[in-house]
PDB file of C-alpha atoms in Angstrom:
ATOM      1  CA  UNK A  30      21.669  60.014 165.639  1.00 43.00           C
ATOM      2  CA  UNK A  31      22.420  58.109 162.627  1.00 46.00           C
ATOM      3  CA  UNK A  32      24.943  55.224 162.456  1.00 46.00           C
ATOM      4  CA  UNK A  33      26.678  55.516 158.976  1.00 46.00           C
ATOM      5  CA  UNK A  34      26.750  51.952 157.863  1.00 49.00           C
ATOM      6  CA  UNK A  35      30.351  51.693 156.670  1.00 65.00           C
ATOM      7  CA  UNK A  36      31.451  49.190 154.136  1.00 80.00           C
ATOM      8  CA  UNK A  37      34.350  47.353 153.893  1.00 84.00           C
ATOM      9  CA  UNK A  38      36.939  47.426 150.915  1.00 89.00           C
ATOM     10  CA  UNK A  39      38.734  44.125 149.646  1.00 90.00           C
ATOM     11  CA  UNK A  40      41.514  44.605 147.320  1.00 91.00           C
ATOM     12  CA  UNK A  41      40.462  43.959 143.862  1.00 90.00           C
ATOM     13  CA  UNK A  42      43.813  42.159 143.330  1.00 90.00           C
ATOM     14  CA  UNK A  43      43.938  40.312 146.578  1.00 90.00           C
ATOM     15  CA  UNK A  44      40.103  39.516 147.699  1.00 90.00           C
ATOM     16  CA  UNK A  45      40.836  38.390 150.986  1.00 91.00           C
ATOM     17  CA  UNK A  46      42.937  42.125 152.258  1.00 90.00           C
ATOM     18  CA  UNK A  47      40.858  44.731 153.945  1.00 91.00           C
ATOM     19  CA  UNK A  48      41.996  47.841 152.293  1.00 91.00           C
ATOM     20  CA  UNK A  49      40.946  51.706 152.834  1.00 90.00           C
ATOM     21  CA  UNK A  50      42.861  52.891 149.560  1.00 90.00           C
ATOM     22  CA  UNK A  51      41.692  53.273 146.035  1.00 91.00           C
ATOM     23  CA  UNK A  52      43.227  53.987 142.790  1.00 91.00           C
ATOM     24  CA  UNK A  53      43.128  57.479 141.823  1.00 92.00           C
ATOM     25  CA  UNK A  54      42.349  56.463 138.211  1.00 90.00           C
ATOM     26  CA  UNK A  55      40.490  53.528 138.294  1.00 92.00           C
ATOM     27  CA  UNK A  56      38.784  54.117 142.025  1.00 92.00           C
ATOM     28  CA  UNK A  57      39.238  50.768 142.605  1.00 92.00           C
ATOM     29  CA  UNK A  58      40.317  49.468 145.798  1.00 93.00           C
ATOM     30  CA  UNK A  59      44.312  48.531 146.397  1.00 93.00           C
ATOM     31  CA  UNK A  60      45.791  47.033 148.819  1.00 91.00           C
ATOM     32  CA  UNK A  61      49.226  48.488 150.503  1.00 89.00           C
ATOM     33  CA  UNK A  62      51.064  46.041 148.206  1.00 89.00           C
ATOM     34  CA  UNK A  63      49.332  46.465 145.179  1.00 89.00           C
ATOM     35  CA  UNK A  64      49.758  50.673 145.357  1.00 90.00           C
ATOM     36  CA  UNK A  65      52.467  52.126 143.399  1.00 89.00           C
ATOM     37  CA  UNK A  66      52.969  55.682 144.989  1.00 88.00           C
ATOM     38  CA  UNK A  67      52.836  58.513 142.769  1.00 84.00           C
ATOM     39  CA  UNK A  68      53.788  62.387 143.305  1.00 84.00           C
ATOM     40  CA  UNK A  69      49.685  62.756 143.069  1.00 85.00           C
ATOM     41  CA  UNK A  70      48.556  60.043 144.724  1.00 88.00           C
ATOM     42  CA  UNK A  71      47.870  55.705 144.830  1.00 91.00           C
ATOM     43  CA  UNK A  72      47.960  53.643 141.174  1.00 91.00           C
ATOM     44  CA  UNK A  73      47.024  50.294 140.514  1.00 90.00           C
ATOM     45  CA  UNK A  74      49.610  48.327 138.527  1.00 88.00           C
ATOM     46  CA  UNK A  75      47.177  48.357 135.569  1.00 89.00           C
ATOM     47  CA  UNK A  76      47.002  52.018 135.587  1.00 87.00           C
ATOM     48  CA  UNK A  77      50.838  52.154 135.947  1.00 85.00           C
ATOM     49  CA  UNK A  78      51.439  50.083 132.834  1.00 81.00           C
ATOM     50  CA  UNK A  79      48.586  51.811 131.024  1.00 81.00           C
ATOM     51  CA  UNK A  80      50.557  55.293 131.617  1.00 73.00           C
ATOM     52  CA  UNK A  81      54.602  53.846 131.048  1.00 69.00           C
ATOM     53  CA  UNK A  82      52.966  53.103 127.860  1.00 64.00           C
ATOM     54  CA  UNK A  83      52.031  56.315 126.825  1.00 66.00           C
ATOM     55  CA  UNK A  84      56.485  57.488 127.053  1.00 73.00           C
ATOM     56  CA  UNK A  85      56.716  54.088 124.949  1.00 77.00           C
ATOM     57  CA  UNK A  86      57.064  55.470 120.970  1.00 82.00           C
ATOM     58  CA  UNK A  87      59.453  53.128 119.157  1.00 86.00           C
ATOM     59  CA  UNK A  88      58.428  51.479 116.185  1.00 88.00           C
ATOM     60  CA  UNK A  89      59.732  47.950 115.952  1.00 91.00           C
ATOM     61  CA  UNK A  90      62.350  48.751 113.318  1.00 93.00           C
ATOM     62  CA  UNK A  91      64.173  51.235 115.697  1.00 91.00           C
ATOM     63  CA  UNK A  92      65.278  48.691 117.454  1.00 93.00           C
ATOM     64  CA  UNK A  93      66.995  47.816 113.913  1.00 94.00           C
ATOM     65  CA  UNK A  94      68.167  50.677 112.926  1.00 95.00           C
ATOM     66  CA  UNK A  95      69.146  52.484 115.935  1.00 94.00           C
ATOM     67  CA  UNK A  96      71.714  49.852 117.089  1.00 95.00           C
ATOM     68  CA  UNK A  97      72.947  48.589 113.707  1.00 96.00           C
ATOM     69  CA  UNK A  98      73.713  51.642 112.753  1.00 96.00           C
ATOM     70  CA  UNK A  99      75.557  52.661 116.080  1.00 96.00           C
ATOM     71  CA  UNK A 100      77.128  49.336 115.394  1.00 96.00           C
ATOM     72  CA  UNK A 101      78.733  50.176 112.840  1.00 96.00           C
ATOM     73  CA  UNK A 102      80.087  53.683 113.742  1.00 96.00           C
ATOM     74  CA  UNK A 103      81.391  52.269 117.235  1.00 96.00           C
ATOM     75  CA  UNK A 104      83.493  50.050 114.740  1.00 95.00           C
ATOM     76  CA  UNK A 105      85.010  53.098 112.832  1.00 95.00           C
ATOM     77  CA  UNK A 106      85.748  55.138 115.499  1.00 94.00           C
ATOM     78  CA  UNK A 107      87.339  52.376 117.447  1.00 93.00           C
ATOM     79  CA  UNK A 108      88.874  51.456 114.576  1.00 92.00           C
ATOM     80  CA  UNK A 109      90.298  55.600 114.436  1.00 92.00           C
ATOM     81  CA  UNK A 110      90.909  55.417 118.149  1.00 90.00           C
ATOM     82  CA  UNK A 111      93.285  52.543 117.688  1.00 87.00           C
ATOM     83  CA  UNK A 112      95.097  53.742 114.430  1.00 87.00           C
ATOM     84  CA  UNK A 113      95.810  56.847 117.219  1.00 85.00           C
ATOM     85  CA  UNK A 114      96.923  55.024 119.875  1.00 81.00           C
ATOM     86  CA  UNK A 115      99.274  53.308 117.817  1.00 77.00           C
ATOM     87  CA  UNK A 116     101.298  56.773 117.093  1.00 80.00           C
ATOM     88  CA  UNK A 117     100.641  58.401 120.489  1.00 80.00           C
ATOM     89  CA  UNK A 118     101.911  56.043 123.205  1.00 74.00           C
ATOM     90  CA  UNK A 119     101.178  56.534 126.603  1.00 78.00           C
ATOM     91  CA  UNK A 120      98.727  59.874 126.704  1.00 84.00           C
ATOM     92  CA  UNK A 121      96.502  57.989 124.545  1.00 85.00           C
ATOM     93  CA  UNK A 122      94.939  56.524 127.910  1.00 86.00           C
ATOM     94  CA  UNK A 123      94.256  60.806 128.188  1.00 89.00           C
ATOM     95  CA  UNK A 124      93.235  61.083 124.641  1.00 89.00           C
ATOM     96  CA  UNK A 125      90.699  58.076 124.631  1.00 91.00           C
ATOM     97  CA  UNK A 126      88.636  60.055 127.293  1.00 93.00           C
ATOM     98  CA  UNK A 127      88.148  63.370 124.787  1.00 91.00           C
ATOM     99  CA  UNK A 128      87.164  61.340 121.918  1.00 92.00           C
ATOM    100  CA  UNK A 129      84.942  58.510 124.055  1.00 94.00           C
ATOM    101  CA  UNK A 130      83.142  61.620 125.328  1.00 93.00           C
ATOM    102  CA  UNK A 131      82.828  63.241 121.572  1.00 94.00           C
ATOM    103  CA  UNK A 132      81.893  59.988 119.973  1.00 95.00           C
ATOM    104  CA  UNK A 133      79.635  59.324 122.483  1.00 95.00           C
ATOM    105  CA  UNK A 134      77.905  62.911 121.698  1.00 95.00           C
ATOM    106  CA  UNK A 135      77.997  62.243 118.196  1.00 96.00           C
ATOM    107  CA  UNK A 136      76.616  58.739 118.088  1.00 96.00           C
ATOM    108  CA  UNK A 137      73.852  59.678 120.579  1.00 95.00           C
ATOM    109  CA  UNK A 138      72.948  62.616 118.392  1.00 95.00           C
ATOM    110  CA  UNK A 139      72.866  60.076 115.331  1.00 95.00           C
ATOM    111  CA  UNK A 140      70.605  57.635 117.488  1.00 94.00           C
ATOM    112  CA  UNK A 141      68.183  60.102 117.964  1.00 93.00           C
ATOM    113  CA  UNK A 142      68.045  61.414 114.446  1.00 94.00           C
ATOM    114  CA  UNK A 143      67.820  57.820 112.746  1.00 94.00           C
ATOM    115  CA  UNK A 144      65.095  57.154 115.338  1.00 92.00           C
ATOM    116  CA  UNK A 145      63.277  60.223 114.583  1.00 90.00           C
ATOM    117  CA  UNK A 146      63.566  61.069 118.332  1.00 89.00           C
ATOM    118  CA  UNK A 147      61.646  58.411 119.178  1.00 89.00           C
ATOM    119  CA  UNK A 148      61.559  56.874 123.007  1.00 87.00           C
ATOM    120  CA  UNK A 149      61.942  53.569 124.386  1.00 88.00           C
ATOM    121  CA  UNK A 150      64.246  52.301 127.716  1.00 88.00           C
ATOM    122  CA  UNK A 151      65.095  49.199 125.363  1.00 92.00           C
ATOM    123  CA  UNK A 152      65.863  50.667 122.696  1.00 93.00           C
ATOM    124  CA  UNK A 153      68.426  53.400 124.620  1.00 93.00           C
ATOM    125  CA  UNK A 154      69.697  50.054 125.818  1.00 94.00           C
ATOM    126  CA  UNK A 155      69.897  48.645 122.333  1.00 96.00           C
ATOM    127  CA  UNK A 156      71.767  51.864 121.274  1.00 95.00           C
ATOM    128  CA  UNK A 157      74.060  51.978 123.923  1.00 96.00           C
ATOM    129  CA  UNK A 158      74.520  47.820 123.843  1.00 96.00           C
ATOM    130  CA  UNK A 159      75.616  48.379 119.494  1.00 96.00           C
ATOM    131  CA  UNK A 160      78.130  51.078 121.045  1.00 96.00           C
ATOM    132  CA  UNK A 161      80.223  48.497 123.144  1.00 96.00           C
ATOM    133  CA  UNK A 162      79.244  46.119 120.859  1.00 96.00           C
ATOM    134  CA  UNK A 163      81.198  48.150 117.985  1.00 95.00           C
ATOM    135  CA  UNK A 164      83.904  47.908 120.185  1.00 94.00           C
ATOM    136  CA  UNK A 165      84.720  44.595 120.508  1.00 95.00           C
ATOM    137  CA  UNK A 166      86.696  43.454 117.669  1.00 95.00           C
ATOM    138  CA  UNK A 167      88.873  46.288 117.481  1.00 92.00           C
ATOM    139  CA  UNK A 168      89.907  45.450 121.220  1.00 91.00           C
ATOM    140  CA  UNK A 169      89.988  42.063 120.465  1.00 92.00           C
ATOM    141  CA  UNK A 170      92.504  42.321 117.583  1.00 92.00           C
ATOM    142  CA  UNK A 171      93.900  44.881 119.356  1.00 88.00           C
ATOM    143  CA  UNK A 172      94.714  41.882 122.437  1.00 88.00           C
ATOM    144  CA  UNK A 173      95.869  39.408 119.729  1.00 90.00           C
ATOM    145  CA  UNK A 174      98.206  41.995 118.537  1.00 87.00           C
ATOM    146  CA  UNK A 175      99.772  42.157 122.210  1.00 76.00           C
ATOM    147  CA  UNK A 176      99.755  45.976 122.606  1.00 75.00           C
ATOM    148  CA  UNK A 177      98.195  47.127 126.268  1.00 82.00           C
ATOM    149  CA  UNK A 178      97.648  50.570 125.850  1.00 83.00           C
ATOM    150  CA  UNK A 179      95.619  50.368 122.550  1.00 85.00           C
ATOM    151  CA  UNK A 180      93.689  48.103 124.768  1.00 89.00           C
ATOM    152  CA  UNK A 181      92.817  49.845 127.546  1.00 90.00           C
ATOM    153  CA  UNK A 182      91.997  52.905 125.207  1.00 91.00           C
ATOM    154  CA  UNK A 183      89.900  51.092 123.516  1.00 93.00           C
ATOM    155  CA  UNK A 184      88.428  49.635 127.114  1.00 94.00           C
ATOM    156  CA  UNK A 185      88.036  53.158 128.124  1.00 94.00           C
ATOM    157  CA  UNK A 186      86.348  53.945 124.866  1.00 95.00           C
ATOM    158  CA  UNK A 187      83.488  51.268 125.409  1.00 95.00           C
ATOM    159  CA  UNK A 188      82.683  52.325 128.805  1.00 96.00           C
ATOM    160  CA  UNK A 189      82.763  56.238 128.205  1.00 96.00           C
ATOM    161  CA  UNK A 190      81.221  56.594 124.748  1.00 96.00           C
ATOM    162  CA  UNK A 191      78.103  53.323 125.783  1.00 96.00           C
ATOM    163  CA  UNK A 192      77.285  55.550 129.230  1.00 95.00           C
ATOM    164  CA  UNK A 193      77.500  58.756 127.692  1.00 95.00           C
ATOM    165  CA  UNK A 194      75.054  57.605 124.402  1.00 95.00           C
ATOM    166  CA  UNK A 195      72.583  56.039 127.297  1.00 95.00           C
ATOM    167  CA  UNK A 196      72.668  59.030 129.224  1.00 93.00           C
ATOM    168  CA  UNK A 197      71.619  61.573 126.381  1.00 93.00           C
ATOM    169  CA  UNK A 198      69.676  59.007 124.967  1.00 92.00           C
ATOM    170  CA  UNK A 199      67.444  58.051 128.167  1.00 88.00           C
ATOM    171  CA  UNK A 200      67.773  62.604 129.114  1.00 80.00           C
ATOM    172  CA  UNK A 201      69.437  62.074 132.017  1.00 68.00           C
ATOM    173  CA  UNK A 202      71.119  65.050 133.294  1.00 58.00           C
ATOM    174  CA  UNK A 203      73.223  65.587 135.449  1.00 54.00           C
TER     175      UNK A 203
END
């Protein structure tokens, strides 16, 4: 009989762990700590990063362009979501939801088209961050002003239409 001489595996990471698992990319020996579980099998963090930046397309002036731009249409239809609530009263609060969700719709749609559909997790961020951001001085003068309900429409507005442009933006579905 022959005695296989077996070898023992140190983590390339950590030199001093004993380890029986290897990358499935890189065959290189991991660690338990250092192994990011995937539906196929073990990664390395280097082979992780190496393949998160393959879904990374965004040109540095998307992040520009994207969130000015969403910016600036956050401000107009805050600014039209406020001129409303002035005339409507009370079922604005009812109102702001419809046109949160539609102007979140729209703006995402515009995100992706001034981006060229283009993919980033900061940048959704960015997108969704010039949405609330658009928001802000209409609520504020909208608080100075001392009317509540144009302010909470416009509160409902920010969270709604930001979530709604980060989930179409980032394809979640639900």
């Amino acid at each position: 009989m022959t005695e296989s001489a077996s070898t023992t595996l140190y983590c390339y990471v950590h030199p001093t762990r004993e380890t029986m698992l290897r990358c499935k990319r890189c065959e290189r020996p991991i660690c338990a700590s250092c192994a990011q579980r995937t539906p196929t099998g073990y990664l390395c963090n280097e082979c992780v990063n190496q393949h998160k930046k393959i879904f990374d397309t965004a040109l540095w002036y998307d992040y520009l362009i994207g969130p000015g731009i969403i910016l600036i249409l956050s401000l107009i239809a805050s600014g039209l979501l406020a001129f409303i609530a002035s005339f409507i009263g009370f079922y604005m609060i009812f109102v702001a939801f419809a046109i949160a969700g539609g102007a979140g719709v729209f703006l995402s749609n515009v995100a992706l088209r001034v981006t060229s559909k283009r993919r980033s997790r900061p940048l959704f961020i960015a997108c969704a961050a010039g949405v609330a951001l658009g928001a802000v001085p209409i609520g504020l003068m909208l608080l100075l002003s001392g009317g509540i309900l144009p302010v909470i429409s416009i509160g409902i507005y920010a969270v709604v239409a930001t979530s709604t442009v980060y989930a179409r933006l980032a394809g979640i579905q639900l």
